[in-house]
Tab-separated table of C-alpha atoms in Angstrom:
chain	number	residue	atom	x	y	z
A	1	MET	CA	57.764	126.906	73.723
A	2	LYS	CA	61.539	126.492	73.673
A	3	ARG	CA	62.901	124.133	76.334
A	4	LYS	CA	65.322	125.616	78.848
A	5	SER	CA	68.919	124.361	78.654
A	6	ILE	CA	71.885	123.910	80.991
A	7	ALA	CA	75.486	123.305	79.969
A	8	ILE	CA	77.718	121.505	82.474
A	9	ILE	CA	81.450	121.760	81.888
A	10	GLY	CA	83.216	118.743	83.377
A	11	GLY	CA	82.110	115.115	83.496
A	12	GLY	CA	83.556	114.188	86.874
A	13	ALA	CA	81.942	113.716	90.276
A	14	ALA	CA	80.593	117.267	90.635
A	15	GLY	CA	79.444	117.570	87.028
A	16	ILE	CA	77.577	114.267	86.974
A	17	CYS	CA	75.785	115.017	90.244
A	18	ALA	CA	74.913	118.494	88.961
A	19	ALA	CA	73.399	116.977	85.816
A	20	LEU	CA	71.320	114.444	87.752
A	21	GLU	CA	70.087	116.968	90.311
A	22	ALA	CA	69.059	119.423	87.590
A	23	LYS	CA	66.997	116.674	85.946
A	24	TYR	CA	65.500	115.618	89.294
A	25	ALA	CA	64.418	119.219	89.862
A	26	ASP	CA	62.966	119.657	86.366
A	27	ASN	CA	63.092	116.793	83.884
A	28	SER	CA	61.957	119.116	81.105
A	29	VAL	CA	65.269	120.998	81.177
A	30	ASP	CA	67.783	119.959	78.525
A	31	VAL	CA	71.129	119.156	80.177
A	32	THR	CA	74.345	118.801	78.182
A	33	LEU	CA	77.511	117.506	79.842
A	34	PHE	CA	80.850	118.456	78.251
A	35	GLU	CA	83.877	116.231	78.972
A	36	ARG	CA	87.277	116.521	77.282
A	37	LEU	CA	88.209	112.840	77.839
A	38	PRO	CA	86.745	109.864	75.907
A	39	LYS	CA	84.663	108.832	78.957
A	40	VAL	CA	83.128	110.570	81.953
A	41	ALA	CA	84.048	109.799	85.585
A	42	LYS	CA	87.619	108.637	84.894
A	43	LYS	CA	89.044	110.209	88.062
A	44	ILE	CA	86.408	108.444	90.192
A	45	LEU	CA	87.811	105.076	89.103
A	46	ALA	CA	91.261	105.943	90.480
A	47	THR	CA	89.994	106.948	93.934
A	48	GLY	CA	90.897	104.790	96.930
A	49	ASN	CA	93.126	102.499	94.842
A	50	GLY	CA	90.143	101.515	92.746
A	51	ARG	CA	87.834	100.999	95.734
A	52	CYS	CA	86.550	104.600	95.825
A	53	ASN	CA	86.139	105.854	99.387
A	54	PHE	CA	83.369	108.228	98.355
A	55	THR	CA	82.672	109.890	101.715
A	56	ASN	CA	83.521	109.606	105.403
A	57	GLU	CA	81.707	109.042	108.702
A	58	ASN	CA	83.373	112.092	110.247
A	59	LEU	CA	82.560	115.194	108.230
A	60	SER	CA	83.846	117.673	110.800
A	61	PRO	CA	85.181	120.932	109.287
A	62	VAL	CA	88.572	120.052	110.810
A	63	HIS	CA	89.088	117.692	107.846
A	64	PHE	CA	88.568	120.470	105.300
A	65	HIS	CA	90.598	123.526	104.332
A	66	GLY	CA	89.424	126.919	103.127
A	67	ASP	CA	86.715	129.435	103.991
A	68	THR	CA	85.251	127.999	107.230
A	69	LEU	CA	81.868	129.708	106.972
A	70	PHE	CA	81.484	128.648	103.337
A	71	LEU	CA	82.438	125.071	104.238
A	72	ARG	CA	79.988	124.895	107.144
A	73	LYS	CA	77.110	125.880	104.861
A	74	ILE	CA	78.124	123.166	102.389
A	75	LEU	CA	78.578	120.491	105.063
A	76	THR	CA	75.203	121.223	106.698
A	77	SER	CA	73.318	121.379	103.406
A	78	SER	CA	70.374	119.044	102.840
A	79	TYR	CA	72.437	117.623	99.961
A	80	ALA	CA	75.318	116.565	102.228
A	81	ASP	CA	73.995	113.062	103.087
A	82	THR	CA	76.138	111.336	100.491
A	83	GLU	CA	75.800	107.778	101.758
A	84	ASN	CA	72.004	107.803	101.583
A	85	TYR	CA	72.109	109.597	98.254
A	86	PHE	CA	74.026	106.710	96.702
A	87	ARG	CA	71.808	104.206	98.476
A	88	SER	CA	68.876	105.850	96.651
A	89	LEU	CA	70.740	105.160	93.394
A	90	GLY	CA	71.039	101.475	94.320
A	91	LEU	CA	74.532	101.432	95.827
A	92	LEU	CA	75.072	99.853	99.244
A	93	SER	CA	78.105	100.955	101.262
A	94	TYR	CA	80.857	99.479	103.414
A	95	HIS	CA	82.606	101.216	106.358
A	96	GLU	CA	86.299	100.838	107.159
A	97	ASP	CA	88.111	103.029	109.700
A	98	GLY	CA	85.656	105.861	109.059
A	99	ARG	CA	85.987	105.693	105.295
A	100	ILE	CA	82.890	104.734	103.314
A	101	TYR	CA	83.237	102.580	100.179
A	102	PRO	CA	80.819	100.850	97.798
A	103	ARG	CA	79.896	97.518	99.372
A	104	SER	CA	81.378	95.778	96.325
A	105	GLN	CA	84.612	97.710	97.023
A	106	GLN	CA	84.752	98.581	93.340
A	107	ALA	CA	84.840	102.140	92.043
A	108	THR	CA	83.254	100.861	88.835
A	109	ALA	CA	80.051	100.076	90.770
A	110	LEU	CA	79.723	103.702	91.830
A	111	ARG	CA	80.581	104.999	88.364
A	112	ASP	CA	78.045	102.656	86.771
A	113	VAL	CA	75.077	103.766	88.909
A	114	LEU	CA	75.836	107.392	88.019
A	115	VAL	CA	76.238	106.765	84.291
A	116	ASP	CA	73.078	104.616	84.251
A	117	LYS	CA	71.128	107.533	85.746
A	118	LEU	CA	72.582	109.948	83.195
A	119	THR	CA	71.268	107.626	80.475
A	120	GLU	CA	67.896	107.171	82.185
A	121	TYR	CA	67.391	110.934	82.455
A	122	LYS	CA	68.521	111.485	78.854
A	123	VAL	CA	71.417	113.791	79.710
A	124	THR	CA	73.333	114.634	76.524
A	125	ILE	CA	76.983	113.659	77.011
A	126	LYS	CA	79.588	115.216	74.729
A	127	THR	CA	82.877	113.404	75.348
A	128	GLU	CA	86.190	114.385	73.722
A	129	THR	CA	84.783	117.920	73.663
A	130	PRO	CA	86.957	120.388	75.558
A	131	VAL	CA	85.274	123.733	76.158
A	132	GLN	CA	87.323	126.396	74.412
A	133	SER	CA	85.057	129.393	74.945
A	134	LEU	CA	82.428	130.594	77.414
A	135	THR	CA	80.762	133.959	76.899
A	136	LYS	CA	77.849	135.717	78.578
A	137	SER	CA	75.196	137.344	76.438
A	138	LYS	CA	72.137	139.371	77.363
A	139	ASP	CA	69.855	136.330	77.424
A	140	GLY	CA	72.191	133.522	78.419
A	141	PHE	CA	75.541	131.954	77.579
A	142	LYS	CA	77.434	130.549	74.636
A	143	VAL	CA	79.553	127.438	75.198
A	144	ASN	CA	81.753	126.648	72.197
A	145	GLY	CA	79.353	128.848	70.218
A	146	THR	CA	76.161	127.030	71.295
A	147	TYR	CA	73.507	128.871	73.308
A	148	PHE	CA	72.476	127.774	76.832
A	149	ASP	CA	70.258	129.421	79.443
A	150	ALA	CA	72.536	128.507	82.371
A	151	VAL	CA	76.032	127.085	82.839
A	152	ILE	CA	77.560	124.958	85.603
A	153	ILE	CA	81.371	124.887	85.833
A	154	ALA	CA	82.507	121.558	87.300
A	155	GLY	CA	85.769	120.992	85.438
A	156	GLY	CA	88.036	120.266	88.392
A	157	GLY	CA	91.380	121.804	89.286
A	158	LYS	CA	94.908	121.101	88.023
A	159	ALA	CA	95.630	117.911	89.966
A	160	SER	CA	96.160	114.646	88.104
A	161	PRO	CA	95.695	115.993	84.549
A	162	VAL	CA	95.819	112.469	83.123
A	163	GLN	CA	92.479	111.880	84.879
A	164	GLY	CA	90.894	114.909	83.231
A	165	SER	CA	91.686	117.965	85.364
A	166	ASP	CA	93.828	120.293	83.272
A	167	GLY	CA	93.001	123.606	84.977
A	168	SER	CA	91.274	125.051	81.894
A	169	CYS	CA	88.149	126.053	83.855
A	170	TYR	CA	90.100	128.646	85.830
A	171	LYS	CA	90.757	130.579	82.633
A	172	LEU	CA	87.115	130.312	81.526
A	173	LEU	CA	85.997	131.776	84.848
A	174	GLU	CA	88.689	134.453	84.928
A	175	ASN	CA	87.631	135.600	81.459
A	176	ILE	CA	84.103	136.117	82.744
A	177	GLY	CA	85.187	138.102	85.816
A	178	HIS	CA	86.166	135.622	88.558
A	179	THR	CA	89.385	135.517	90.591
A	180	THR	CA	91.679	132.511	91.072
A	181	THR	CA	93.844	132.292	94.183
A	182	HIS	CA	97.365	130.840	94.059
A	183	LEU	CA	97.200	127.184	92.967
A	184	TYR	CA	99.287	124.513	94.672
A	185	PRO	CA	99.319	120.685	94.557
A	186	ALA	CA	97.734	118.983	97.586
A	187	LEU	CA	97.413	115.388	98.773
A	188	CYS	CA	100.689	114.402	97.168
A	189	GLY	CA	104.081	113.110	98.240
A	190	LEU	CA	107.010	115.299	99.268
A	191	THR	CA	110.433	115.327	97.629
A	192	SER	CA	113.851	115.240	99.266
A	193	LYS	CA	117.531	114.980	98.356
A	194	ASP	CA	118.351	113.391	101.713
A	195	LYS	CA	120.839	110.574	101.038
A	196	ASN	CA	119.469	108.595	103.969
A	197	LEU	CA	116.323	107.918	101.897
A	198	ASN	CA	118.199	106.150	99.085
A	199	THR	CA	117.858	102.708	100.666
A	200	LEU	CA	114.309	103.161	101.972
A	201	LYS	CA	112.212	102.991	98.787
A	202	GLY	CA	109.167	100.796	99.459
A	203	VAL	CA	109.511	100.849	103.262
A	204	ARG	CA	106.342	101.576	105.269
A	205	ALA	CA	106.203	102.519	108.928
A	206	GLU	CA	103.614	103.732	111.406
A	207	GLY	CA	104.460	107.056	112.993
A	208	LYS	CA	103.806	110.756	113.344
A	209	ALA	CA	104.916	113.226	110.683
A	210	SER	CA	105.509	116.859	111.683
A	211	LEU	CA	106.185	119.494	109.027
A	212	TYR	CA	108.299	122.534	109.896
A	213	ALA	CA	109.325	125.667	107.996
A	214	ASN	CA	112.284	127.521	109.508
A	215	TYR	CA	111.760	125.498	112.709
A	216	LYS	CA	108.117	126.619	112.993
A	217	LEU	CA	105.572	123.794	113.190
A	218	LEU	CA	103.091	123.938	110.296
A	219	GLY	CA	101.152	120.778	111.102
A	220	GLU	CA	101.378	117.142	112.145
A	221	GLU	CA	99.589	113.917	111.226
A	222	SER	CA	99.843	110.279	112.328
A	223	GLY	CA	99.450	107.073	110.332
A	224	GLU	CA	101.322	104.935	107.833
A	225	ILE	CA	104.345	106.703	106.329
A	226	GLN	CA	105.688	105.478	102.997
A	227	PHE	CA	109.202	105.999	101.681
A	228	THR	CA	109.356	106.464	97.917
A	229	ASP	CA	111.908	107.108	95.200
A	230	LYS	CA	113.543	110.409	96.223
A	231	GLY	CA	110.746	111.278	98.599
A	232	ILE	CA	108.196	110.340	101.185
A	233	SER	CA	104.448	109.789	101.066
A	234	GLY	CA	101.578	108.083	102.882
A	235	ILE	CA	98.317	109.609	104.114
A	236	PRO	CA	99.894	111.670	106.958
A	237	VAL	CA	102.420	113.224	104.583
A	238	MET	CA	99.843	113.813	101.843
A	239	ASN	CA	97.564	115.584	104.324
A	240	LEU	CA	100.444	117.915	105.181
A	241	SER	CA	101.529	118.618	101.601
A	242	HIS	CA	99.273	121.655	101.083
A	243	LEU	CA	101.062	123.379	103.981
A	244	CYS	CA	104.260	123.566	101.903
A	245	ARG	CA	102.719	126.433	99.934
A	246	ASN	CA	104.767	129.654	100.124
A	247	HIS	CA	107.332	128.137	102.505
A	248	LYS	CA	111.075	127.471	102.233
A	249	ASN	CA	113.537	125.605	104.476
A	250	LEU	CA	111.076	122.762	105.018
A	251	THR	CA	111.826	119.857	107.344
A	252	LEU	CA	109.745	116.751	107.972
A	253	VAL	CA	110.324	115.196	111.397
A	254	LEU	CA	109.190	111.590	111.872
A	255	ASP	CA	108.429	110.030	115.223
A	256	LEU	CA	108.941	106.366	114.314
A	257	CYS	CA	108.005	105.180	117.809
A	258	GLU	CA	105.020	107.396	118.602
A	259	ASP	CA	103.612	104.880	121.106
A	260	ILE	CA	106.872	104.607	123.088
A	261	SER	CA	108.501	107.402	125.094
A	262	GLU	CA	112.165	108.240	124.608
A	263	THR	CA	112.889	107.159	128.184
A	264	GLU	CA	111.302	103.746	127.541
A	265	LEU	CA	113.357	103.359	124.365
A	266	GLN	CA	116.589	104.106	126.223
A	267	GLU	CA	115.725	101.612	128.962
A	268	HIS	CA	114.911	98.970	126.330
A	269	ILE	CA	118.211	99.409	124.463
A	270	LYS	CA	120.209	99.475	127.709
A	271	SER	CA	118.551	96.212	128.764
A	272	ILE	CA	119.609	94.633	125.432
A	273	LYS	CA	123.124	95.959	126.022
A	274	ALA	CA	123.140	94.286	129.443
A	275	THR	CA	121.641	90.937	128.402
A	276	SER	CA	122.964	90.586	124.810
A	277	PRO	CA	126.189	92.606	124.617
A	278	SER	CA	127.393	90.878	121.442
A	279	LYS	CA	124.259	91.834	119.450
A	280	GLU	CA	124.907	94.261	116.628
A	281	THR	CA	123.161	97.640	116.898
A	282	GLU	CA	121.186	97.265	113.647
A	283	SER	CA	119.989	93.848	114.814
A	284	ALA	CA	118.803	95.346	118.110
A	285	LEU	CA	116.890	98.036	116.218
A	286	GLY	CA	115.252	95.284	114.121
A	287	GLY	CA	113.144	94.460	117.159
A	288	ILE	CA	111.808	98.028	117.204
A	289	ILE	CA	111.460	99.233	113.600
A	290	ASN	CA	111.912	98.075	110.001
A	291	SER	CA	115.484	96.850	109.508
A	292	LYS	CA	116.142	99.213	106.566
A	293	LEU	CA	115.035	102.126	108.728
A	294	GLY	CA	117.397	100.901	111.427
A	295	PHE	CA	120.327	100.990	108.992
A	296	ALA	CA	119.343	104.501	107.869
A	297	ILE	CA	119.224	105.729	111.454
A	298	ILE	CA	122.630	104.381	112.509
A	299	ASN	CA	124.076	105.795	109.292
A	300	LYS	CA	122.504	109.200	110.007
A	301	ILE	CA	124.159	109.429	113.416
A	302	ASN	CA	127.479	108.004	112.171
A	303	ILE	CA	127.468	104.700	114.026
A	304	LYS	CA	129.496	102.216	111.965
A	305	PRO	CA	127.700	99.117	110.613
A	306	HIS	CA	128.074	95.955	112.715
A	307	THR	CA	128.906	97.949	115.829
A	308	LYS	CA	128.115	95.792	118.849
A	309	ILE	CA	125.544	97.312	121.148
A	310	SER	CA	127.938	96.868	124.068
A	311	GLU	CA	130.234	99.390	122.366
A	312	LEU	CA	127.637	102.165	122.467
A	313	SER	CA	128.105	104.895	125.031
A	314	ASN	CA	125.157	106.284	126.967
A	315	ARG	CA	125.436	109.422	124.818
A	316	GLU	CA	125.156	107.344	121.611
A	317	ILE	CA	122.171	105.424	123.010
A	318	ALA	CA	120.477	108.736	123.828
A	319	LEU	CA	121.230	110.024	120.311
A	320	LEU	CA	119.901	106.796	118.796
A	321	CYS	CA	116.625	107.090	120.718
A	322	ASP	CA	116.341	110.783	119.933
A	323	THR	CA	116.624	109.975	116.224
A	324	LEU	CA	113.983	107.252	116.498
A	325	LYS	CA	111.669	109.878	117.979
A	326	ALA	CA	112.738	112.689	115.619
A	327	PHE	CA	114.078	111.424	112.278
A	328	GLU	CA	114.647	114.627	110.295
A	329	ILE	CA	114.287	114.823	106.512
A	330	ASN	CA	115.014	117.970	104.520
A	331	ILE	CA	112.120	118.602	102.108
A	332	THR	CA	112.671	120.255	98.726
A	333	GLY	CA	108.993	120.499	97.720
A	334	THR	CA	106.004	118.470	96.574
A	335	LYS	CA	105.698	115.866	93.817
A	336	GLY	CA	103.628	118.319	91.757
A	337	PHE	CA	100.219	118.396	90.112
A	338	GLU	CA	100.943	115.239	88.082
A	339	SER	CA	100.813	113.088	91.210
A	340	ALA	CA	98.549	115.293	93.370
A	341	GLN	CA	95.029	114.142	94.154
A	342	VAL	CA	93.546	117.636	94.546
A	343	THR	CA	94.317	121.313	94.037
A	344	CYS	CA	94.899	123.730	96.888
A	345	GLY	CA	93.507	127.124	95.866
A	346	GLY	CA	90.978	128.015	93.203
A	347	ILE	CA	88.077	130.372	92.553
A	348	LYS	CA	87.563	132.646	95.562
A	349	THR	CA	84.675	131.528	97.761
A	350	ASP	CA	83.525	135.077	98.454
A	351	GLU	CA	82.524	135.228	94.766
A	352	ILE	CA	80.069	132.303	95.141
A	353	HIS	CA	76.771	131.926	97.034
A	354	PRO	CA	77.241	128.772	99.186
A	355	GLN	CA	73.460	128.145	99.416
A	356	THR	CA	73.133	127.866	95.610
A	357	MET	CA	76.709	127.738	94.229
A	358	MET	CA	75.706	130.567	91.868
A	359	SER	CA	78.279	133.180	90.975
A	360	LYS	CA	77.907	136.536	92.706
A	361	ILE	CA	79.389	138.108	89.582
A	362	VAL	CA	77.349	136.497	86.777
A	363	ASP	CA	73.717	135.415	87.217
A	364	GLY	CA	72.970	131.981	85.804
A	365	LEU	CA	76.568	130.792	86.225
A	366	PHE	CA	77.132	128.093	88.855
A	367	ILE	CA	80.491	126.832	90.145
A	368	CYS	CA	81.124	123.531	91.959
A	369	GLY	CA	83.732	120.923	92.798
A	370	GLU	CA	87.508	121.182	92.950
A	371	VAL	CA	87.684	124.410	90.932
A	372	ILE	CA	86.623	126.268	94.127
A	373	ASP	CA	89.208	127.309	96.733
A	374	ILE	CA	88.311	124.571	99.232
A	375	HIS	CA	89.659	121.055	99.658
A	376	GLY	CA	89.714	118.190	102.138
A	377	ASP	CA	92.048	115.618	103.638
A	378	CYS	CA	92.500	112.065	102.386
A	379	GLY	CA	89.596	109.792	103.211
A	380	GLY	CA	86.708	110.632	100.862
A	381	TYR	CA	86.429	114.268	101.903
A	382	ASN	CA	87.134	115.751	98.471
A	383	LEU	CA	84.644	113.505	96.719
A	384	HIS	CA	82.124	114.469	99.395
A	385	LEU	CA	82.653	118.139	98.504
A	386	ALA	CA	82.275	117.326	94.809
A	387	TRP	CA	79.002	115.376	95.209
A	388	THR	CA	77.519	117.973	97.564
A	389	THR	CA	78.461	121.146	95.701
A	390	GLY	CA	77.472	119.515	92.410
A	391	ARG	CA	74.043	118.551	93.707
A	392	ILE	CA	73.464	122.047	95.109
A	393	ALA	CA	74.520	123.625	91.797
A	394	GLY	CA	72.336	121.331	89.686
A	395	ASN	CA	69.206	121.895	91.739
A	396	SER	CA	69.831	125.634	91.958
A	397	ALA	CA	70.384	125.958	88.197
A	398	ALA	CA	67.054	124.266	87.464
A	399	GLU	CA	65.290	126.482	90.005
A	400	TYR	CA	66.971	129.560	88.526
A	401	LEU	CA	65.572	128.729	85.090
A	402	ASN	CA	62.071	128.159	86.493
A	403	LYS	CA	62.109	131.628	88.020
């Protein structure tokens, strides 16, 4: 009797978990994993600056974006206990500010336990093999001309193409009847032509970032803000980046003293004016924020360098404090898919069964990972979606074949 076969397109987080779960469900099924890069799991190694925060303690839907009902079914699935799943593979974990990492704090440790299991379960891995064609026949599918009984699409989105996600799976799915929503880079830095940023490259500051479009608040996040070459980044900014989609006249407003009220700031600066009148304004600001930020702020409000604090009027002190609490930066857009961590948009969720990840359009076709129109914030949320949807798809594909 001919053995049943599953093709998995994409050798990243979702694809690997799909392969393993299909073999767990039925080890007699032949599973072939297609990956266009020379090795599988490349993007995993880049996660969390090489430490790989692979999930999070707080998996509330508030940290995810997309179809809420679809997300809730994924997040409450029996396959959603990611930490214990990796423990079962031999990987102990480490918690830091809600993020969960391998205890070794090495992404290679997580990659290795997955690849070892692929080898143990005799999953066929075809690297440097991009999938050029996917067709549905009466009895199954053809992937690059080879027959399979079921197919799992786990090829990722368009973000970070150097790590393997080139967006090719969208076309494969569209050709077979699925719909792709508008695609936009997410979890990436924002760009700006603001001259006040020219001297701030490399500066980091704690604060609150609020993103506006035409003076309407789109969202706000707090944490470490990073100033980059011709732009701004950091986790708060990256979490806001997907909100830039379809908007013009964008402004990012930074509260660089979130823990201090504007009244307290004014009183503090007036006390310095009273006790140290000869102190220069930028030197006084050095006791509040990064000195380069201080220079940028006095430049923004046209206070001349080396102005003594005693020379500031009450109106200028108020303006100075207002700018510390609301440092405005005109935003021109995002850094693009090349530097984005994930894709906003993808295959429409109402075309997929969340309980099985099987297509509602084509029986025997399963869709998982970043290619779907859902994504999460920074902090391990997107990898959590990949592991979970991949595991659901793999198990469901094996069960589908057994029926």
